[in-house]
Short mmCIF file of N, CA, C and O in Angstrom, two decimals:
data_model
loop_
_atom_site.label_atom_id
_atom_site.label_comp_id
_atom_site.label_asym_id
_atom_site.label_seq_id
_atom_site.Cartn_x
_atom_site.Cartn_y
_atom_site.Cartn_z
N MET A 4 -9.58 -7.89 -42.71
CA MET A 4 -8.52 -6.96 -42.28
C MET A 4 -9.05 -5.93 -41.32
O MET A 4 -8.21 -5.54 -40.48
N HIS A 5 -10.25 -5.50 -41.45
CA HIS A 5 -10.76 -4.47 -40.51
C HIS A 5 -11.02 -5.12 -39.09
O HIS A 5 -11.16 -4.35 -38.16
N LEU A 6 -11.25 -6.39 -39.00
CA LEU A 6 -11.62 -7.05 -37.67
C LEU A 6 -10.32 -7.02 -36.80
O LEU A 6 -10.42 -6.97 -35.60
N PHE A 7 -9.22 -7.17 -37.38
CA PHE A 7 -7.97 -7.26 -36.54
C PHE A 7 -7.76 -6.02 -35.68
O PHE A 7 -7.54 -6.17 -34.44
N PRO A 8 -7.89 -4.80 -36.21
CA PRO A 8 -7.65 -3.64 -35.29
C PRO A 8 -8.82 -3.58 -34.21
O PRO A 8 -8.51 -3.18 -33.10
N LYS A 9 -10.07 -3.96 -34.55
CA LYS A 9 -11.08 -3.94 -33.58
C LYS A 9 -10.82 -4.92 -32.45
O LYS A 9 -11.04 -4.68 -31.32
N LYS A 10 -10.32 -6.11 -32.85
CA LYS A 10 -9.99 -7.16 -31.80
C LYS A 10 -8.88 -6.66 -30.93
O LYS A 10 -8.84 -6.87 -29.73
N MET A 11 -7.83 -5.98 -31.55
CA MET A 11 -6.74 -5.50 -30.75
C MET A 11 -7.20 -4.46 -29.77
O MET A 11 -6.77 -4.35 -28.62
N LYS A 12 -8.13 -3.51 -30.27
CA LYS A 12 -8.62 -2.50 -29.38
C LYS A 12 -9.43 -3.12 -28.29
O LYS A 12 -9.30 -2.65 -27.03
N PHE A 13 -10.19 -4.15 -28.54
CA PHE A 13 -11.00 -4.82 -27.51
C PHE A 13 -10.11 -5.44 -26.47
O PHE A 13 -10.23 -5.35 -25.27
N LEU A 14 -9.01 -6.16 -26.94
CA LEU A 14 -8.13 -6.79 -26.03
C LEU A 14 -7.32 -5.82 -25.22
O LEU A 14 -7.10 -6.00 -24.03
N HIS A 15 -6.96 -4.71 -25.77
CA HIS A 15 -6.34 -3.59 -25.09
C HIS A 15 -7.21 -3.03 -24.01
O HIS A 15 -6.81 -2.91 -22.78
N LEU A 16 -8.45 -2.79 -24.33
CA LEU A 16 -9.44 -2.32 -23.31
C LEU A 16 -9.65 -3.37 -22.29
O LEU A 16 -9.68 -2.98 -21.04
N LEU A 17 -9.79 -4.62 -22.59
CA LEU A 17 -10.01 -5.63 -21.64
C LEU A 17 -8.80 -5.69 -20.66
O LEU A 17 -9.01 -5.89 -19.38
N THR A 18 -7.62 -5.56 -21.17
CA THR A 18 -6.40 -5.65 -20.35
C THR A 18 -6.44 -4.49 -19.35
O THR A 18 -6.17 -4.69 -18.17
N TRP A 19 -6.77 -3.32 -19.77
CA TRP A 19 -6.79 -2.18 -18.91
C TRP A 19 -7.87 -2.33 -17.81
O TRP A 19 -7.70 -1.97 -16.69
N LEU A 20 -9.02 -2.87 -18.20
CA LEU A 20 -10.03 -3.07 -17.20
C LEU A 20 -9.60 -4.08 -16.17
O LEU A 20 -9.92 -3.86 -14.94
N LEU A 21 -8.94 -5.14 -16.59
CA LEU A 21 -8.40 -6.08 -15.59
C LEU A 21 -7.44 -5.53 -14.65
O LEU A 21 -7.41 -5.75 -13.45
N VAL A 22 -6.48 -4.68 -15.13
CA VAL A 22 -5.48 -3.96 -14.34
C VAL A 22 -6.19 -3.01 -13.40
O VAL A 22 -5.88 -3.04 -12.16
N LEU A 23 -7.14 -2.23 -13.86
CA LEU A 23 -7.86 -1.34 -12.98
C LEU A 23 -8.61 -2.06 -11.91
O LEU A 23 -8.59 -1.68 -10.73
N THR A 24 -9.29 -3.11 -12.28
CA THR A 24 -10.05 -3.90 -11.30
C THR A 24 -9.21 -4.43 -10.19
O THR A 24 -9.50 -4.39 -8.98
N SER A 25 -8.01 -4.99 -10.55
CA SER A 25 -7.10 -5.50 -9.49
C SER A 25 -6.57 -4.46 -8.67
O SER A 25 -6.36 -4.67 -7.46
N PHE A 26 -6.30 -3.27 -9.24
CA PHE A 26 -5.84 -2.23 -8.43
C PHE A 26 -6.86 -1.69 -7.45
O PHE A 26 -6.56 -1.45 -6.28
N LEU A 27 -8.13 -1.58 -7.90
CA LEU A 27 -9.19 -1.19 -7.01
C LEU A 27 -9.37 -2.19 -5.88
O LEU A 27 -9.65 -1.83 -4.77
N GLU A 28 -9.28 -3.47 -6.20
CA GLU A 28 -9.47 -4.44 -5.14
C GLU A 28 -8.30 -4.34 -4.08
O GLU A 28 -8.53 -4.42 -2.92
N LEU A 29 -7.07 -4.09 -4.48
CA LEU A 29 -5.94 -3.95 -3.71
C LEU A 29 -6.17 -2.76 -2.78
O LEU A 29 -5.94 -2.85 -1.57
N SER A 30 -6.52 -1.59 -3.37
CA SER A 30 -6.55 -0.35 -2.61
C SER A 30 -7.79 -0.41 -1.65
O SER A 30 -7.75 0.15 -0.60
N SER A 31 -8.84 -1.15 -1.96
CA SER A 31 -10.02 -1.16 -1.08
C SER A 31 -9.71 -2.08 0.10
O SER A 31 -10.23 -1.94 1.20
N SER A 32 -8.85 -3.17 -0.09
CA SER A 32 -8.49 -4.04 1.01
C SER A 32 -7.35 -3.47 1.88
O SER A 32 -7.14 -3.91 2.98
N ALA A 33 -6.62 -2.55 1.36
CA ALA A 33 -5.40 -1.98 2.05
C ALA A 33 -5.79 -1.40 3.46
O ALA A 33 -5.02 -1.63 4.44
N PRO A 34 -6.91 -0.66 3.68
CA PRO A 34 -7.04 -0.05 4.97
C PRO A 34 -7.26 -1.12 6.03
O PRO A 34 -6.72 -1.02 7.11
N GLY A 35 -7.97 -2.16 5.75
CA GLY A 35 -8.17 -3.32 6.67
C GLY A 35 -6.86 -4.02 6.94
O GLY A 35 -6.53 -4.37 8.04
N LEU A 36 -6.03 -4.16 5.88
CA LEU A 36 -4.75 -4.80 6.05
C LEU A 36 -3.85 -3.92 6.87
O LEU A 36 -3.23 -4.44 7.78
N CYS A 37 -3.84 -2.67 6.61
CA CYS A 37 -3.02 -1.77 7.38
C CYS A 37 -3.38 -1.74 8.85
O CYS A 37 -2.64 -1.70 9.77
N ARG A 38 -4.70 -1.71 9.08
CA ARG A 38 -5.24 -1.62 10.43
C ARG A 38 -4.76 -2.79 11.27
O ARG A 38 -4.30 -2.73 12.37
N SER A 39 -4.90 -4.01 10.63
CA SER A 39 -4.46 -5.27 11.34
C SER A 39 -3.03 -5.32 11.58
O SER A 39 -2.55 -5.68 12.72
N LYS A 40 -2.20 -4.95 10.58
CA LYS A 40 -0.73 -4.96 10.71
C LYS A 40 -0.36 -3.92 11.76
O LYS A 40 0.61 -4.13 12.52
N CYS A 41 -0.89 -2.75 11.73
CA CYS A 41 -0.60 -1.75 12.72
C CYS A 41 -0.98 -2.08 14.09
O CYS A 41 -0.24 -1.68 15.07
N LYS A 42 -2.06 -2.78 14.22
CA LYS A 42 -2.45 -3.16 15.60
C LYS A 42 -1.39 -4.06 16.18
O LYS A 42 -1.01 -3.97 17.38
N LYS A 43 -0.81 -5.00 15.41
CA LYS A 43 0.24 -5.80 15.90
C LYS A 43 1.48 -4.94 16.16
O LYS A 43 2.15 -5.16 17.17
N ARG A 44 1.82 -4.12 15.23
CA ARG A 44 3.04 -3.21 15.41
C ARG A 44 2.95 -2.37 16.65
O ARG A 44 3.96 -2.21 17.35
N CYS A 45 1.77 -1.84 16.91
CA CYS A 45 1.59 -0.89 18.01
C CYS A 45 1.14 -1.54 19.38
O CYS A 45 0.82 -0.78 20.29
N ALA A 46 1.13 -2.90 19.39
CA ALA A 46 0.64 -3.59 20.60
C ALA A 46 1.27 -3.16 21.89
O ALA A 46 0.63 -3.11 22.95
N LYS A 47 2.56 -2.80 21.85
CA LYS A 47 3.29 -2.47 23.05
C LYS A 47 3.64 -0.97 23.16
O LYS A 47 4.38 -0.58 24.07
N ALA A 48 3.05 -0.16 22.30
CA ALA A 48 3.38 1.25 22.26
C ALA A 48 2.73 1.93 23.50
O ALA A 48 1.68 1.57 23.97
N GLY A 49 3.48 2.92 24.02
CA GLY A 49 2.98 3.71 25.16
C GLY A 49 1.80 4.55 24.74
O GLY A 49 0.91 4.73 25.60
N VAL A 50 1.78 5.12 23.59
CA VAL A 50 0.72 5.99 23.13
C VAL A 50 0.07 5.29 21.97
O VAL A 50 0.47 5.49 20.84
N GLN A 51 -0.95 4.47 22.16
CA GLN A 51 -1.54 3.67 21.08
C GLN A 51 -2.13 4.45 19.92
O GLN A 51 -1.82 4.14 18.80
N ASP A 52 -2.82 5.52 20.26
CA ASP A 52 -3.52 6.20 19.18
C ASP A 52 -2.53 6.90 18.30
O ASP A 52 -2.66 6.92 17.07
N ARG A 53 -1.45 7.44 18.78
CA ARG A 53 -0.41 8.10 17.99
C ARG A 53 0.33 7.03 17.16
O ARG A 53 0.50 7.26 15.95
N CYS A 54 0.57 5.92 17.75
CA CYS A 54 1.30 4.82 16.97
C CYS A 54 0.42 4.34 15.82
O CYS A 54 0.90 4.23 14.70
N MET A 55 -0.86 4.15 16.16
CA MET A 55 -1.79 3.67 15.10
C MET A 55 -1.97 4.71 14.00
O MET A 55 -2.02 4.35 12.78
N LYS A 56 -1.94 5.95 14.31
CA LYS A 56 -2.07 7.09 13.30
C LYS A 56 -0.92 7.04 12.37
O LYS A 56 -1.13 6.99 11.11
N TYR A 57 0.26 7.12 12.86
CA TYR A 57 1.43 7.16 12.02
C TYR A 57 1.77 5.86 11.30
O TYR A 57 2.24 5.87 10.17
N CYS A 58 1.47 4.74 11.99
CA CYS A 58 1.65 3.47 11.34
C CYS A 58 0.71 3.40 10.19
O CYS A 58 1.09 2.96 9.07
N GLY A 59 -0.52 3.84 10.32
CA GLY A 59 -1.51 3.80 9.28
C GLY A 59 -1.13 4.67 8.10
O GLY A 59 -1.24 4.32 6.91
N ILE A 60 -0.58 5.86 8.37
CA ILE A 60 -0.15 6.76 7.32
C ILE A 60 0.97 6.14 6.51
O ILE A 60 0.99 6.12 5.24
N CYS A 61 1.99 5.56 7.31
CA CYS A 61 3.15 4.92 6.60
C CYS A 61 2.69 3.69 5.78
O CYS A 61 3.24 3.47 4.75
N CYS A 62 1.85 2.93 6.30
CA CYS A 62 1.37 1.67 5.64
C CYS A 62 0.63 1.98 4.41
O CYS A 62 0.79 1.42 3.38
N ALA A 63 -0.25 3.08 4.47
CA ALA A 63 -0.96 3.45 3.27
C ALA A 63 -0.02 3.93 2.17
O ALA A 63 -0.29 3.64 1.01
N LYS A 64 1.02 4.60 2.58
CA LYS A 64 1.89 5.12 1.55
C LYS A 64 2.91 4.05 1.02
O LYS A 64 3.22 4.01 -0.18
N CYS A 65 3.31 3.16 1.84
CA CYS A 65 4.33 2.16 1.55
C CYS A 65 3.76 0.79 1.15
O CYS A 65 4.39 0.04 0.46
N GLY A 66 2.55 0.46 1.69
CA GLY A 66 1.89 -0.78 1.40
C GLY A 66 2.46 -1.93 2.25
O GLY A 66 2.20 -3.12 1.93
N CYS A 67 3.26 -1.66 3.23
CA CYS A 67 3.75 -2.72 4.16
C CYS A 67 4.09 -2.14 5.50
O CYS A 67 4.18 -0.97 5.68
N VAL A 68 4.15 -3.04 6.43
CA VAL A 68 4.48 -2.74 7.84
C VAL A 68 5.48 -3.82 8.33
O VAL A 68 5.26 -4.99 8.07
N PRO A 69 6.62 -3.40 8.88
CA PRO A 69 7.58 -4.45 9.40
C PRO A 69 6.92 -5.31 10.45
O PRO A 69 6.02 -4.88 11.20
N SER A 70 7.41 -6.55 10.61
CA SER A 70 6.93 -7.44 11.59
C SER A 70 7.45 -7.08 12.98
O SER A 70 8.34 -6.39 13.11
N GLY A 71 6.67 -7.53 13.95
CA GLY A 71 7.12 -7.29 15.34
C GLY A 71 6.63 -5.91 15.81
O GLY A 71 5.95 -5.18 15.12
N THR A 72 6.92 -5.68 17.11
CA THR A 72 6.41 -4.37 17.68
C THR A 72 7.60 -3.32 17.64
O THR A 72 7.27 -2.14 17.97
N TYR A 73 8.78 -3.63 17.23
CA TYR A 73 9.85 -2.72 17.24
C TYR A 73 10.90 -3.23 16.23
O TYR A 73 11.10 -4.44 16.07
N GLY A 74 11.61 -2.39 15.51
CA GLY A 74 12.67 -2.70 14.58
C GLY A 74 12.20 -3.39 13.39
O GLY A 74 11.08 -3.16 12.87
N ASN A 75 13.08 -4.19 12.79
CA ASN A 75 12.73 -4.95 11.52
C ASN A 75 12.37 -4.03 10.40
O ASN A 75 11.75 -4.46 9.41
N LYS A 76 12.80 -2.78 10.41
CA LYS A 76 12.44 -1.83 9.35
C LYS A 76 13.11 -2.08 7.99
O LYS A 76 12.68 -1.66 6.98
N HIS A 77 14.11 -3.05 8.03
CA HIS A 77 14.71 -3.51 6.80
C HIS A 77 13.69 -4.26 5.90
O HIS A 77 13.89 -4.34 4.72
N GLU A 78 12.68 -4.80 6.53
CA GLU A 78 11.64 -5.57 5.81
C GLU A 78 10.84 -4.72 4.89
O GLU A 78 10.22 -5.16 3.93
N CYS A 79 10.71 -3.43 5.24
CA CYS A 79 9.91 -2.49 4.48
C CYS A 79 10.73 -1.15 4.41
O CYS A 79 10.52 -0.26 5.17
N PRO A 80 11.64 -1.03 3.45
CA PRO A 80 12.55 0.08 3.39
C PRO A 80 11.80 1.44 3.27
O PRO A 80 12.22 2.43 3.92
N CYS A 81 10.71 1.47 2.55
CA CYS A 81 9.95 2.71 2.41
C CYS A 81 9.45 3.13 3.88
O CYS A 81 9.60 4.34 4.18
N TYR A 82 8.90 2.23 4.61
CA TYR A 82 8.44 2.50 5.96
C TYR A 82 9.59 2.94 6.85
O TYR A 82 9.49 3.87 7.59
N GLY A 83 10.72 2.25 6.70
CA GLY A 83 11.91 2.51 7.58
C GLY A 83 12.64 3.80 7.31
O GLY A 83 13.19 4.43 8.16
N ASN A 84 12.51 4.31 6.00
CA ASN A 84 13.18 5.51 5.62
C ASN A 84 12.44 6.76 5.60
O ASN A 84 12.97 7.89 5.44
N MET A 85 11.10 6.65 5.95
CA MET A 85 10.21 7.87 5.96
C MET A 85 10.59 8.73 7.19
O MET A 85 10.80 8.20 8.30
N LYS A 86 10.73 10.00 6.99
CA LYS A 86 11.13 11.02 7.99
C LYS A 86 10.03 11.99 8.20
O LYS A 86 9.30 12.39 7.27
N ASN A 87 10.00 12.55 9.42
CA ASN A 87 9.02 13.66 9.71
C ASN A 87 9.66 15.01 9.36
O ASN A 87 10.81 15.02 8.90
N SER A 88 9.03 16.07 9.62
CA SER A 88 9.53 17.38 9.28
C SER A 88 10.82 17.79 10.03
O SER A 88 11.59 18.58 9.57
N LYS A 89 11.05 17.10 11.07
CA LYS A 89 12.29 17.27 11.96
C LYS A 89 13.40 16.38 11.53
O LYS A 89 14.47 16.42 12.24
N GLY A 90 13.22 15.54 10.50
CA GLY A 90 14.28 14.62 10.13
C GLY A 90 14.35 13.33 10.94
O GLY A 90 15.26 12.57 10.78
N LYS A 91 13.42 13.11 11.82
CA LYS A 91 13.35 11.95 12.62
C LYS A 91 12.50 10.88 12.01
O LYS A 91 11.64 11.23 11.14
N PRO A 92 12.64 9.62 12.35
CA PRO A 92 11.76 8.52 11.76
C PRO A 92 10.28 8.88 11.99
O PRO A 92 9.88 9.19 13.13
N LYS A 93 9.54 8.75 10.91
CA LYS A 93 8.13 9.11 11.03
C LYS A 93 7.26 7.83 11.46
O LYS A 93 6.32 7.96 12.22
N CYS A 94 7.73 6.65 11.01
CA CYS A 94 7.02 5.46 11.19
C CYS A 94 7.42 4.71 12.46
O CYS A 94 8.58 4.52 12.61
N PRO A 95 6.45 4.25 13.28
CA PRO A 95 6.80 3.53 14.52
C PRO A 95 7.38 2.19 14.22
O PRO A 95 7.14 1.58 13.28
#
């Protein structure tokens, strides 16, 4: 009877470790993923460095970047709805 609670604690701990590990893998791969998606998104931008900066900020926060070089913000509502301090769209 005493083994059951120990097994449950072990399984609970193991589950949390798996969740944490998968989260860390996702967060560590996100910068490279954002960089490559933003590079495509900003390919035709007039001011590349500004586009990359704000796209990177938006991608890191939302976890996605709309396809194409313009529009398609419905594909990533978080990205499309983010506003700057002046109430204008923040994400390119």
